[in-house]
mmCIF file of C-alpha atoms in Angstrom:
data_model
loop_
_atom_site.group_PDB
_atom_site.id
_atom_site.type_symbol
_atom_site.label_atom_id
_atom_site.label_comp_id
_atom_site.label_asym_id
_atom_site.label_seq_id
_atom_site.Cartn_x
_atom_site.Cartn_y
_atom_site.Cartn_z
ATOM 1 C CA MET A 577 105.539 94.158 65.230
ATOM 2 C CA LYS A 578 101.993 94.905 66.331
ATOM 3 C CA LYS A 579 101.111 98.125 67.855
ATOM 4 C CA TYR A 580 100.219 97.263 71.201
ATOM 5 C CA LEU A 581 100.864 95.145 74.457
ATOM 6 C CA THR A 582 99.166 93.336 76.865
ATOM 7 C CA LEU A 583 101.705 92.878 79.805
ATOM 8 C CA LEU A 584 100.448 89.984 82.405
ATOM 9 C CA TYR A 585 102.969 90.296 85.692
ATOM 10 C CA TYR A 586 103.112 89.433 89.283
ATOM 11 C CA CYS A 587 105.110 90.616 92.529
ATOM 12 C CA TYR A 588 104.925 88.902 95.311
ATOM 13 C CA ASP A 589 106.657 91.521 97.557
ATOM 14 C CA PRO A 590 105.281 93.822 100.580
ATOM 15 C CA ILE A 591 103.474 96.783 99.938
ATOM 16 C CA ALA A 592 102.823 99.881 103.095
ATOM 17 C CA GLU A 593 99.828 101.685 102.392
ATOM 18 C CA ALA A 594 99.066 99.652 99.625
ATOM 19 C CA ALA A 595 95.620 101.193 99.518
ATOM 20 C CA GLN A 596 97.414 104.647 98.911
ATOM 21 C CA PHE A 597 99.479 102.878 96.359
ATOM 22 C CA ALA A 598 96.724 101.711 94.360
ATOM 23 C CA ALA A 599 95.188 105.006 93.833
ATOM 24 C CA ASN A 600 98.609 106.200 93.357
ATOM 25 C CA HIS A 601 98.766 103.684 90.656
ATOM 26 C CA LEU A 602 95.887 104.129 89.069
ATOM 27 C CA ASP A 603 96.552 107.693 88.383
ATOM 28 C CA PHE A 604 99.962 106.624 86.929
ATOM 29 C CA CYS A 605 98.258 104.138 84.400
ATOM 30 C CA LYS A 606 96.165 106.132 83.350
ATOM 31 C CA SER A 607 98.468 108.964 82.895
ATOM 32 C CA LEU A 608 100.184 106.271 79.958
ATOM 33 C CA ASN A 609 96.392 105.976 78.308
ATOM 34 C CA LEU A 610 96.694 101.818 79.587
ATOM 35 C CA VAL A 611 93.848 99.974 79.925
ATOM 36 C CA GLY A 612 93.666 96.858 81.912
ATOM 37 C CA ARG A 613 92.941 95.406 85.542
ATOM 38 C CA ILE A 614 95.360 95.429 88.644
ATOM 39 C CA ILE A 615 94.819 94.436 92.191
ATOM 40 C CA VAL A 616 97.346 95.707 95.360
ATOM 41 C CA ALA A 617 97.474 94.512 98.199
ATOM 42 C CA GLU A 618 100.104 94.825 101.258
ATOM 43 C CA GLU A 619 101.140 91.511 99.857
ATOM 44 C CA GLY A 620 102.128 92.596 96.426
ATOM 45 C CA LEU A 621 100.938 93.365 93.024
ATOM 46 C CA ASN A 622 98.501 91.407 90.056
ATOM 47 C CA GLY A 623 98.263 93.012 86.525
ATOM 48 C CA THR A 624 97.177 92.325 83.356
ATOM 49 C CA VAL A 625 97.637 95.979 81.744
ATOM 50 C CA SER A 626 97.537 97.019 77.769
ATOM 51 C CA GLY A 627 98.139 99.430 75.585
ATOM 52 C CA THR A 628 100.581 101.134 72.938
ATOM 53 C CA VAL A 629 103.766 99.746 72.558
ATOM 54 C CA GLU A 630 105.571 102.690 74.097
ATOM 55 C CA ALA A 631 103.064 102.980 76.764
ATOM 56 C CA CYS A 632 103.735 99.239 77.914
ATOM 57 C CA ASN A 633 107.610 100.167 77.818
ATOM 58 C CA GLU A 634 107.244 103.017 79.931
ATOM 59 C CA TYR A 635 104.907 101.189 82.526
ATOM 60 C CA MET A 636 107.586 98.291 82.616
ATOM 61 C CA THR A 637 109.911 100.606 83.069
ATOM 62 C CA ALA A 638 108.397 102.096 85.980
ATOM 63 C CA ILE A 639 108.019 98.634 87.609
ATOM 64 C CA HIS A 640 111.467 97.679 87.821
ATOM 65 C CA SER A 641 113.147 100.723 88.935
ATOM 66 C CA ASP A 642 110.513 100.470 92.107
ATOM 67 C CA GLY A 643 113.025 98.654 94.004
ATOM 68 C CA ARG A 644 110.377 96.787 95.663
ATOM 69 C CA PHE A 645 109.275 95.324 92.398
ATOM 70 C CA ALA A 646 112.859 95.213 90.640
ATOM 71 C CA LYS A 647 112.721 91.413 89.780
ATOM 72 C CA THR A 648 109.157 91.136 88.234
ATOM 73 C CA GLU A 649 108.490 88.886 84.893
ATOM 74 C CA PHE A 650 106.583 90.629 82.316
ATOM 75 C CA LYS A 651 104.795 88.239 80.061
ATOM 76 C CA VAL A 652 104.033 90.167 77.069
ATOM 77 C CA ASP A 653 102.005 89.489 74.396
ATOM 78 C CA GLU A 654 101.561 91.686 70.976
ATOM 79 C CA VAL A 655 98.248 92.437 70.186
ATOM 80 C CA ASP A 656 95.969 93.882 67.341
ATOM 81 C CA GLN A 657 94.353 96.145 69.722
ATOM 82 C CA PRO A 658 94.180 96.644 73.648
ATOM 83 C CA THR A 659 92.577 93.786 75.340
ATOM 84 C CA PHE A 660 90.083 95.549 77.879
ATOM 85 C CA ILE A 661 87.790 98.480 77.845
ATOM 86 C CA LYS A 662 88.748 100.739 80.929
ATOM 87 C CA MET A 663 92.029 100.983 83.450
ATOM 88 C CA HIS A 664 90.764 99.874 86.722
ATOM 89 C CA CYS A 665 93.971 99.578 90.183
ATOM 90 C CA ARG A 666 91.615 98.397 92.988
ATOM 91 C CA TYR A 667 93.245 97.719 96.555
ATOM 92 C CA LYS A 668 91.946 94.065 98.063
ATOM 93 C CA SER A 669 93.332 91.864 100.710
ATOM 94 C CA GLU A 670 95.131 89.200 98.390
ATOM 95 C CA ILE A 671 96.191 89.654 95.116
ATOM 96 C CA VAL A 672 94.897 86.302 94.486
ATOM 97 C CA HIS A 673 92.226 85.395 96.860
ATOM 98 C CA SER A 674 93.166 82.030 98.376
ATOM 99 C CA GLY A 675 90.903 83.081 102.018
ATOM 100 C CA LEU A 676 94.687 82.393 103.616
ATOM 101 C CA ARG A 677 95.499 85.433 105.132
ATOM 102 C CA ASP A 678 98.076 83.929 107.657
ATOM 103 C CA THR A 679 101.194 84.653 106.919
ATOM 104 C CA SER A 680 102.749 81.861 108.812
ATOM 105 C CA ILE A 681 100.847 79.758 106.903
ATOM 106 C CA ILE A 682 101.188 80.583 103.698
ATOM 107 C CA ASN A 683 104.439 83.586 102.818
ATOM 108 C CA PRO A 684 105.366 82.798 98.624
ATOM 109 C CA ALA A 685 107.756 85.968 99.634
ATOM 110 C CA GLU A 686 109.569 83.332 101.950
ATOM 111 C CA LYS A 687 108.571 80.426 100.826
ATOM 112 C CA THR A 688 106.910 78.271 97.806
ATOM 113 C CA GLY A 689 107.239 75.304 95.865
ATOM 114 C CA LYS A 690 110.514 75.349 93.724
ATOM 115 C CA HIS A 691 109.771 76.723 90.457
ATOM 116 C CA LEU A 692 110.691 74.823 87.021
ATOM 117 C CA GLU A 693 111.761 76.656 83.538
ATOM 118 C CA PRO A 694 109.833 76.210 80.864
ATOM 119 C CA LYS A 695 112.472 73.667 79.511
ATOM 120 C CA ASP A 696 112.840 71.764 82.593
ATOM 121 C CA PHE A 697 109.227 71.311 82.864
ATOM 122 C CA LEU A 698 109.135 69.514 79.728
ATOM 123 C CA ALA A 699 112.071 67.271 80.601
ATOM 124 C CA MET A 700 110.355 66.243 84.112
ATOM 125 C CA LYS A 701 106.451 65.887 83.486
ATOM 126 C CA ASP A 702 106.364 62.565 82.043
ATOM 127 C CA GLU A 703 108.277 60.979 84.111
ATOM 128 C CA GLU A 704 106.327 58.474 86.831
ATOM 129 C CA ASP A 705 106.706 59.842 90.332
ATOM 130 C CA VAL A 706 105.450 62.988 88.796
ATOM 131 C CA LEU A 707 102.173 64.715 89.078
ATOM 132 C CA ILE A 708 101.510 67.079 87.232
ATOM 133 C CA LEU A 709 98.399 69.702 89.387
ATOM 134 C CA ASP A 710 96.495 72.297 87.340
ATOM 135 C CA VAL A 711 95.082 74.815 90.440
ATOM 136 C CA ARG A 712 92.822 76.829 88.454
ATOM 137 C CA SER A 713 88.927 76.702 88.089
ATOM 138 C CA ASN A 714 86.881 74.422 86.183
ATOM 139 C CA TYR A 715 85.941 76.460 82.809
ATOM 140 C CA GLU A 716 89.666 77.581 82.802
ATOM 141 C CA HIS A 717 91.132 73.622 82.887
ATOM 142 C CA GLN A 718 87.676 72.427 80.978
ATOM 143 C CA LEU A 719 88.723 74.791 77.862
ATOM 144 C CA GLY A 720 92.216 73.317 78.183
ATOM 145 C CA ARG A 721 94.721 71.658 80.463
ATOM 146 C CA PHE A 722 98.466 69.721 80.167
ATOM 147 C CA LYS A 723 98.406 66.143 78.895
ATOM 148 C CA ASN A 724 97.684 63.984 82.004
ATOM 149 C CA ALA A 725 96.956 66.420 84.301
ATOM 150 C CA LEU A 726 95.232 66.129 87.875
ATOM 151 C CA THR A 727 92.352 68.810 87.792
ATOM 152 C CA LEU A 728 90.306 69.767 90.553
ATOM 153 C CA ASP A 729 86.463 70.114 90.562
ATOM 154 C CA ILE A 730 86.532 73.738 92.070
ATOM 155 C CA GLU A 731 84.462 77.215 90.947
ATOM 156 C CA ASN A 732 87.519 79.878 92.323
ATOM 157 C CA PHE A 733 91.120 79.167 93.345
ATOM 158 C CA ARG A 734 89.824 79.536 97.439
ATOM 159 C CA ASP A 735 88.069 76.625 97.398
ATOM 160 C CA PHE A 736 91.890 74.978 96.770
ATOM 161 C CA PRO A 737 92.679 74.999 100.245
ATOM 162 C CA GLU A 738 89.655 72.411 101.084
ATOM 163 C CA GLN A 739 91.483 69.735 98.160
ATOM 164 C CA ILE A 740 94.611 69.310 100.288
ATOM 165 C CA ASN A 741 93.201 66.368 101.926
ATOM 166 C CA GLN A 742 91.919 64.871 98.614
ATOM 167 C CA LEU A 743 95.518 65.277 97.782
ATOM 168 C CA ALA A 744 97.484 63.617 100.758
ATOM 169 C CA GLN A 745 97.164 60.087 98.511
ATOM 170 C CA TYR A 746 100.259 62.054 96.353
ATOM 171 C CA LYS A 747 102.517 62.808 99.070
ATOM 172 C CA ASP A 748 104.955 59.758 97.414
ATOM 173 C CA LYS A 749 105.060 61.854 94.463
ATOM 174 C CA LYS A 750 107.282 65.190 93.038
ATOM 175 C CA ILE A 751 103.854 67.904 92.958
ATOM 176 C CA VAL A 752 104.415 70.284 89.726
ATOM 177 C CA THR A 753 101.892 73.047 89.799
ATOM 178 C CA TYR A 754 100.557 75.113 87.140
ATOM 179 C CA CYS A 755 98.571 77.850 86.435
ATOM 180 C CA THR A 756 98.043 80.625 83.872
ATOM 181 C CA GLY A 757 101.160 83.181 85.039
ATOM 182 C CA GLY A 758 102.343 81.742 87.693
ATOM 183 C CA ILE A 759 100.708 83.689 90.712
ATOM 184 C CA LYS A 760 98.275 81.118 91.947
ATOM 185 C CA CYS A 761 101.384 78.336 92.234
ATOM 186 C CA GLU A 762 102.743 80.815 93.983
ATOM 187 C CA LYS A 763 100.171 80.068 97.312
ATOM 188 C CA ALA A 764 99.152 76.277 95.746
ATOM 189 C CA SER A 765 102.717 74.927 96.307
ATOM 190 C CA ALA A 766 103.283 76.756 99.865
ATOM 191 C CA LEU A 767 100.029 75.527 101.534
ATOM 192 C CA LEU A 768 101.367 71.963 99.749
ATOM 193 C CA LEU A 769 104.317 72.500 102.238
ATOM 194 C CA HIS A 770 102.661 73.519 104.966
ATOM 195 C CA HIS A 771 100.508 70.485 105.066
ATOM 196 C CA GLY A 772 103.831 68.268 105.147
ATOM 197 C CA PHE A 773 104.023 67.912 100.688
ATOM 198 C CA GLU A 774 107.923 67.575 100.678
ATOM 199 C CA ASN A 775 108.412 67.115 96.642
ATOM 200 C CA VAL A 776 106.878 70.136 95.495
ATOM 201 C CA TYR A 777 107.466 72.440 91.982
ATOM 202 C CA GLN A 778 105.987 75.175 90.097
ATOM 203 C CA LEU A 779 106.118 75.787 86.128
ATOM 204 C CA HIS A 780 108.090 78.815 86.240
ATOM 205 C CA GLY A 781 105.571 81.932 85.079
ATOM 206 C CA GLY A 782 102.819 79.254 83.904
ATOM 207 C CA ILE A 783 101.274 78.199 80.954
ATOM 208 C CA ILE A 784 102.016 81.650 79.040
ATOM 209 C CA LYS A 785 105.735 81.433 79.491
ATOM 210 C CA TYR A 786 105.639 77.479 79.058
ATOM 211 C CA GLY A 787 104.284 78.416 75.332
ATOM 212 C CA LYS A 788 106.854 81.117 74.807
ATOM 213 C CA GLU A 789 109.954 79.101 75.614
ATOM 214 C CA ALA A 790 108.836 75.637 75.175
ATOM 215 C CA GLY A 791 106.456 75.214 72.114
ATOM 216 C CA GLY A 792 103.353 74.842 74.262
ATOM 217 C CA GLN A 793 104.211 70.845 73.650
ATOM 218 C CA ASP A 794 101.155 68.830 75.341
ATOM 219 C CA PHE A 795 99.142 71.470 76.552
ATOM 220 C CA GLU A 796 95.434 70.441 74.991
ATOM 221 C CA GLY A 797 93.494 73.038 73.990
ATOM 222 C CA LYS A 798 93.598 76.755 74.471
ATOM 223 C CA CYS A 799 94.723 78.678 77.820
ATOM 224 C CA TYR A 800 91.703 81.247 79.392
ATOM 225 C CA VAL A 801 92.873 84.797 79.652
ATOM 226 C CA PHE A 802 91.328 87.599 82.495
ATOM 227 C CA ASP A 803 91.298 90.232 79.256
ATOM 228 C CA ASN A 804 88.766 90.813 76.036
ATOM 229 C CA ARG A 805 90.884 87.832 74.184
ATOM 230 C CA LEU A 806 89.244 85.001 76.509
ATOM 231 C CA SER A 807 91.722 82.253 75.049
ATOM 232 C CA VAL A 808 94.815 82.206 73.280
ATOM 233 C CA ASP A 809 96.596 79.668 71.070
ATOM 234 C CA VAL A 810 99.747 77.876 73.578
ATOM 235 C CA ASN A 811 100.136 74.980 71.377
ATOM 236 C CA LYS A 812 102.593 74.979 68.633
ATOM 237 C CA VAL A 813 104.147 71.894 68.466
ATOM 238 C CA ASN A 814 101.187 69.163 68.800
ATOM 239 C CA PRO A 815 97.880 71.580 69.155
ATOM 240 C CA THR A 816 94.407 69.925 69.529
ATOM 241 C CA VAL A 817 91.399 70.831 71.055
ATOM 242 C CA VAL A 818 89.677 68.927 74.419
ATOM 243 C CA SER A 819 86.746 71.362 75.122
ATOM 244 C CA LYS A 820 82.968 70.541 74.227
ATOM 245 C CA CYS A 821 79.984 73.233 73.810
ATOM 246 C CA TYR A 822 78.310 73.076 76.545
ATOM 247 C CA ASN A 823 74.794 73.155 75.207
ATOM 248 C CA CYS A 824 75.256 71.279 72.660
ATOM 249 C CA GLY A 825 78.631 69.027 72.949
ATOM 250 C CA ILE A 826 80.363 69.153 70.376
ATOM 251 C CA VAL A 827 84.260 70.269 70.276
ATOM 252 C CA THR A 828 84.497 73.761 70.168
ATOM 253 C CA PRO A 829 87.517 76.078 71.044
ATOM 254 C CA LYS A 830 85.702 79.107 71.941
ATOM 255 C CA MET A 831 85.051 80.490 75.736
ATOM 256 C CA ILE A 832 82.473 82.807 76.210
ATOM 257 C CA ASN A 833 80.877 84.604 79.744
ATOM 258 C CA CYS A 834 76.553 84.457 79.611
ATOM 259 C CA ALA A 835 75.048 87.213 77.863
ATOM 260 C CA ASN A 836 72.740 87.367 81.195
ATOM 261 C CA PRO A 837 75.310 89.906 84.026
ATOM 262 C CA GLU A 838 73.780 88.114 86.803
ATOM 263 C CA CYS A 839 74.725 84.598 85.306
ATOM 264 C CA ASN A 840 77.918 85.698 83.661
ATOM 265 C CA ALA A 841 78.682 81.645 83.515
ATOM 266 C CA HIS A 842 81.713 81.558 81.750
ATOM 267 C CA ILE A 843 81.328 78.376 79.410
ATOM 268 C CA THR A 844 82.854 76.525 75.987
ATOM 269 C CA GLN A 845 80.000 77.030 73.254
ATOM 270 C CA CYS A 846 79.905 76.783 69.601
ATOM 271 C CA ASP A 847 79.060 79.658 67.200
ATOM 272 C CA ALA A 848 75.492 77.675 66.390
ATOM 273 C CA CYS A 849 74.375 77.559 69.998
ATOM 274 C CA GLY A 850 75.762 81.114 71.010
ATOM 275 C CA THR A 851 73.286 82.356 67.732
ATOM 276 C CA GLU A 852 70.711 80.453 69.133
ATOM 277 C CA LEU A 853 70.334 81.205 72.651
ATOM 278 C CA ASN A 854 71.806 84.788 71.970
ATOM 279 C CA GLY A 855 75.314 84.300 73.792
ATOM 280 C CA CYS A 856 73.347 82.406 77.073
ATOM 281 C CA CYS A 857 73.937 79.457 78.891
ATOM 282 C CA SER A 858 70.103 78.352 78.605
ATOM 283 C CA THR A 859 67.109 79.308 77.509
ATOM 284 C CA THR A 860 65.995 80.335 80.484
ATOM 285 C CA CYS A 861 69.110 83.431 80.399
ATOM 286 C CA THR A 862 67.729 84.680 77.586
ATOM 287 C CA THR A 863 64.638 85.729 78.948
ATOM 288 C CA HIS A 864 66.800 88.089 81.298
ATOM 289 C CA PRO A 865 65.644 91.802 81.316
ATOM 290 C CA ARG A 866 68.520 93.041 80.810
ATOM 291 C CA LEU A 867 69.903 91.034 78.818
ATOM 292 C CA ARG A 868 73.820 91.978 76.765
ATOM 293 C CA PRO A 869 73.672 92.265 73.255
ATOM 294 C CA TYR A 870 75.533 89.442 71.951
ATOM 295 C CA ASN A 871 78.063 89.966 69.155
ATOM 296 C CA GLY A 872 79.250 86.673 68.529
ATOM 297 C CA THR A 873 82.229 87.452 70.549
ATOM 298 C CA GLY A 874 80.837 86.600 74.186
ATOM 299 C CA TYR A 875 83.394 89.031 76.021
ATOM 300 C CA TYR A 876 81.586 92.082 77.878
ATOM 301 C CA VAL A 877 82.451 95.640 79.682
ATOM 302 C CA LYS A 878 81.801 94.619 83.061
ATOM 303 C CA VAL A 879 78.716 97.767 84.399
ATOM 304 C CA PRO A 880 78.446 98.686 87.928
ATOM 305 C CA GLN A 881 75.792 97.369 89.799
ATOM 306 C CA ALA A 882 74.662 101.209 90.227
ATOM 307 C CA VAL A 883 74.013 101.550 86.918
ATOM 308 C CA LEU A 884 72.425 98.514 86.171
ATOM 309 C CA SER A 885 69.742 98.681 88.594
ATOM 310 C CA LYS A 886 68.350 102.046 87.066
#
């Protein structure tokens, strides 16, 4: 067993005085020497944290001991080293930004699509009356996606509500949504139900759980993750690579962030183009005065704008 773990989780359950909770929770995470990123809102928690096995186990115990979060499911990865540099715990209006804060429209704590366990998703996904719907952003599904899935041209999840009219043609089908860990599907499926879609499902635990429990069969490519790994392997049954270099077009599984901090585009890029462009998405970005040193990974710790401007 490796010395470190990375935990991915979310929980839709109301939090009173959420801003104060976020401040207190940050102190608690730091006391365990955890690193990661947690979003706190009145509607719940959304986090990825990383640290020693002992610290992560203590963290999971603490979350489960709080009655509000007792049912929280953790997706656990063993890692060689912590997958973040710093610890952030921030209060926001939503734990995943949809732009829809009216709980009469969507409230995942009360109504959402039927949860499909990975084995049931595997059995159902190829049926003729089923549409597999990817609710993630472009840069995520360009790196990897389920075979025959419908992908949407969206830059952020907050663009998803605008796609509802385009999905109307599929109202007679069983729609199964999926995302990385399940959190976006809670809101996406709830919104579909609100707009009159009747047979709405979601992959419980997302791509990550599917990979762990069903071998990741027919997930093509790699799965984008929101830490310094940038991507992880999912498919142990019939793996393939579907992503292509943003610059030259050759097949590559490598995802980077552009080294220009004001661009920071999420792109797939081969090692040769990464070296030639110093980790940038274009020659224009290579001339930026605050160009970040490219070390081959394409991952950069975010620097506050106040520091960047000095």
